[in-house]
Each structure stands twice: as structure tokens, then as C-alpha cells.
């Protein structure tokens, strides 16, 4: 039986053992079910090469267990110790200017260093032997927030080997990258550099693939040591940073049992449409529920203004995470260490060892999680709408934005927001996934196109799907070269249009039709109808640069079974909402209605019972119209059909009553 877990990162190695019992007692009173340990404790676990000290960790795990708290162990590889880098200086990464990075922050390792792999194997193997079968260690987190890109000579050599594997011959590589351009033709693999700044787009994309491969290999080094020691019920994860862009998260997640991520607001307050997308993204890494491995207890220490979250804001955020598929929430971190770089970060217990005001809110969340665990655990999100995310497309656009304000993730969010604002449950998934089960699929800026994608779209449309294609679609191949066709390439027939030209816009221009009169920014594509019988123009550009005046901007094309929308520009948010509303109607999706700051999300239990999470993300009272009588499992109240008033930051978990 699964569980809805609640806890924090705890670093017992920062504190004398005499204090541990008191901390654990406070954790228990905060209704913790889990603690995360050891992720940066390399120098404590292996103070000198091959000398291990694990008794303290075992003691901490046992003490937690006595209080009913299970453990997630982190492998400590994000914090390589001083003795290691002193003895093997090549384990330190090199930045793009050729400088060795300094020891003493984190992730200072070269991900491809064989010495570092050796050291990693040793510590992970030792941890696995000691704790792999420990009944109270339920899961493992590898490393912490993979992020560094290394430019050392070793990485360069490996990159060249990787390219040889990928391309086979230099002729093939030269052709794919059009290297005759600017005399880039390579006659020896050793001539190929790691790109620094702008470079050949094919080379740049290949390097991202190499970084992905490097982390995947590094992770495999750890998995190979760990897995043989783990019973089947014990899982392995990594804590990702949502939209972090240096590698393909789908690739890296492939070898993990579950995905997890670290959620921070930084300055300001929670924007539930933004973080909803982040949760849904992480849920899509493995297409299943995830763990929120870290989140901020009140405030961070690294942002511009490290303001605290409002009272009860974190509780709304906690339930929002669960509503989007989190099966656990852990704060970072339990107690403020007296030294180290993060002295001012939010914690539950302060430097004196006393609970901070925030502790009380954590206690409340913990109590609610514990009480509702049986109801919520095991339930999943069953979205009928999906947004496709493609790292290759994102990178391709990031390398050559053509309009410096054109941001792939922002554009994806531009589609997510109006859908989420209408309380549509959304999966954000890899553009290479199967599309079974969806009614609506949106493919924002899917610039990289291949046959597999076209075939999946065709199958999806045949089943009656609604497909939304957008600007910057179907222009590039897998090597980041232009396809020798007009956009959207092999999708043109389905779309009923082709792109005659694309325009980077200096200023917003008018765009509109029957549905709305609005404005288009950043990018506009001039669509040409291919003469199919039922293709309909939904919006045209107004007067602007002459080339676009009165030309089609948005088109819908009925195809066998379904509909294909082509949206050739970046609409203002109001028009985008209107368009999305219309697409929802056509997709036969009828989401729950609520005022803007109120979010309604649904998880479905195995027996089919729908759990509706209703969250007021504002500091004002809000009213929603309940379409049926319901019971609120958080507040323990029954509500009649009709108006339901939600107090500031209120959270309800409703099931329908007959
Ligand atoms: C990251 C790290 C944590 C901690 C937090 C602070 O997410 O994973 O160890 O440093 O930031 O916000
Ligand atoms: Zn390196």
C-alpha cells in the first residue's frame, strides 16, 4: 500500500548525536513519515580514501525508525570531498574558459572523469552494501540536481568518440552539419571542438545529446552499484530541476524508478499556473506520480529578495503539488546549520534548535497528509489533454531564437496557462510518446520533426483527436538542419496549410477574426491554404509590414476523425484564452468552472472514485459553484450543491456525494 509521505532533508552529520533525539521528537510531532539523509555527507562517510564511517548514519536511521519515520538515502556525489580532488585534481570540472572550477561549492566534478567514476563506485557500493537491504530505507536519490557541463580535454575526447558512434563517418557528419559552410569541414574527429557560445547548430545540438549521455552514463555507474543490493520495493530517483535545460530529462529518467524534483519560488509568491506546469512536466518524465524531494519552508537564501511565503500559502502549495501528482513532499531543510553557505535558508527548526513559526504550518500539513494518506495514495491523474515537450526543438530554438524574446518554455507555458486556468488536467509529455487516451494534444513550437511524430499524429487524429500545431513547427531534422520543405513539412497535408514565410516582429501587430480581435507578438507566420475543401481561416493579421496584411494567421482543418489547428503566431493572453476556450469546446472537454485564483484538479483512485482538489491560491475569499453535493475530506464537512465559499488559501478535497 502506497503512502502520502511528508518530511524534510535532515543532515544529522551537522549536529552532535546528543541532539538527535530531540530533533526526531520534533519531526514526529510535525507528523513526519520520511526523512532524507546523507546526500552531501561524503566527507563524513568516507573521511579518507576507502575508509568508511557508517555507524552514525545507521544510528540516525534507527532512531528515525523508532519514531515511525522511514529514510530516503542520497548518494553524496554532488559534494566530492577535499581529499578526493586533492589526490585526483582531474576530477574537478573545467569551465568553458578553460578554468578548473574551485572546490567547496557543489557539483564541482567532471561528469566523465574516470577517477570520479571510480570514487563514485566505491562510495555508492559501500553505501549499498550497508544500507541496500535496510528495511527502513525505502528509496534512494542519486546525486543532487545534475547540472554542470564540463569542458575539460577528457570530455572533449569523449565527445569526439560519441560523435563517431553517432555518425559513423566524417562524411556523414560533414553532410548533416553542412560543414562546407564557413570551411568547417572536418577531416579528423580530433578537430571537432566542444562548442562555446554560438557555433554550428548541428554541433551544438549534438553536444547537448552528449551531455545527456554523460549524465545517463554517470547515473548508470551509480545504478550498477546500487541495484544489485536493493529489494524490488526499494526505488531509485534523482531530484531534477523542472525546466533545467542542459540535458534531456526523459532520457535520464528512463533508468530511474520514479522522478522527483526540487521546487522553489525564490522571490515573490506562488503562481499556481506556472508551477502546475512544472509538476506536470516532472510527472511526464516517467508518466507517473512523482516525489517533491525538496521545497522551501517559507523562504530561500539565494534569490533577490528572500521573502517568506504568506501564512498558509505553503499549505495551499503542498496540496497543489499533491493535486498534480506528488506522492510525497519534503522540505529543504530541517534545521539551519550554524555554518556553511546556506545559513539564511528557510528551515523548520532554527539555529537555536527551536521550531520556527513555519513549523506549525508544516505540522498541520503533516497531520493532513497522514490523515488522508489512505484516501490519496495510489490515485493518479488521468488527463485527456497533453502538451508535447521536445528538448531538441527547445534547444534548436534557443540556439537561434531569431527574436531574442522568443523563449520555448515561455511559449509552452503560454499554452499551458489558458488550459490550466480552465481546470483542465494536463500531461506534459515527451513529443516522442504515444498519444493514446488523449482528446486534445498541443505541440508548441515543435520545430524538429521526424516520421515517427507524423505517424503518431495521424493515428491520434484518426481516433478523433484535436491536434494543435503552432508557429515554428516542422522546420528542422534531428541534426538541427533545415528540412528542404516549407513548414510544417510532412504535416502540411494534415494541417491543410503551409508556411509561406515567417517574420520576427518588432512590435505587436493586430490579428483577429470572428472569435477575437487581439494582437500578435514576437513571431508571425504567413499561412497559405493548400486548397482542401473544409480548411477554415479563424484569424487573419491586420495591417502591419505589408507582407502579413490580411494573411491567414490561424487555421483549422478537419481531417478524417479529427481536427488540426495551426496557430501561426504568439497571441496576447486574452486572445489565447479565447482560442483555447473554443478548442476545448471542440474537443468536448468540459472542465470544472472556478474563479481565476481557484484551482480544481482531479486524481482518480483505482476504484474509479474521483478526488477533486479545490485550492484557493489567493489571500481573498472566493466562491465556487459546486455542481453536486460533496464531502470535504480535509475539513471533514459536507457541502450542498451550490455556492461554496473558500477562505484565503483554503484547500478542500472533495468527493461527490449522491
Ligand atoms: C537546491 C539544493 C538543496 C539546497 C536548496 C536551497 O535545490 O538541492 O541542497 O541547496 O537548493 O534552496
Ligand atoms: Zn570533463
Short mmCIF file of C-alpha atoms in Angstrom, two decimals, residues 624-631 637-644:
data_model
loop_
_atom_site.label_atom_id
_atom_site.label_comp_id
_atom_site.label_asym_id
_atom_site.label_seq_id
_atom_site.Cartn_x
_atom_site.Cartn_y
_atom_site.Cartn_z
CA UNK A 624 -17.21 28.45 -6.48
CA UNK A 625 -20.43 26.87 -7.69
CA UNK A 626 -20.40 23.26 -6.60
CA UNK A 627 -22.18 21.21 -9.28
CA UNK A 628 -23.10 18.44 -6.85
CA UNK A 629 -23.24 17.83 -3.09
CA UNK A 630 -19.84 16.83 -1.76
CA UNK A 631 -17.89 15.85 1.28
CA UNK A 637 -17.57 18.85 6.25
CA UNK A 638 -20.46 18.13 3.92
CA UNK A 639 -21.41 20.73 1.34
CA UNK A 640 -24.68 21.07 -0.50
CA UNK A 641 -24.75 21.70 -4.24
CA UNK A 642 -24.44 25.41 -4.96
CA UNK A 643 -22.16 28.16 -3.76
CA UNK A 644 -19.18 27.18 -1.69
#
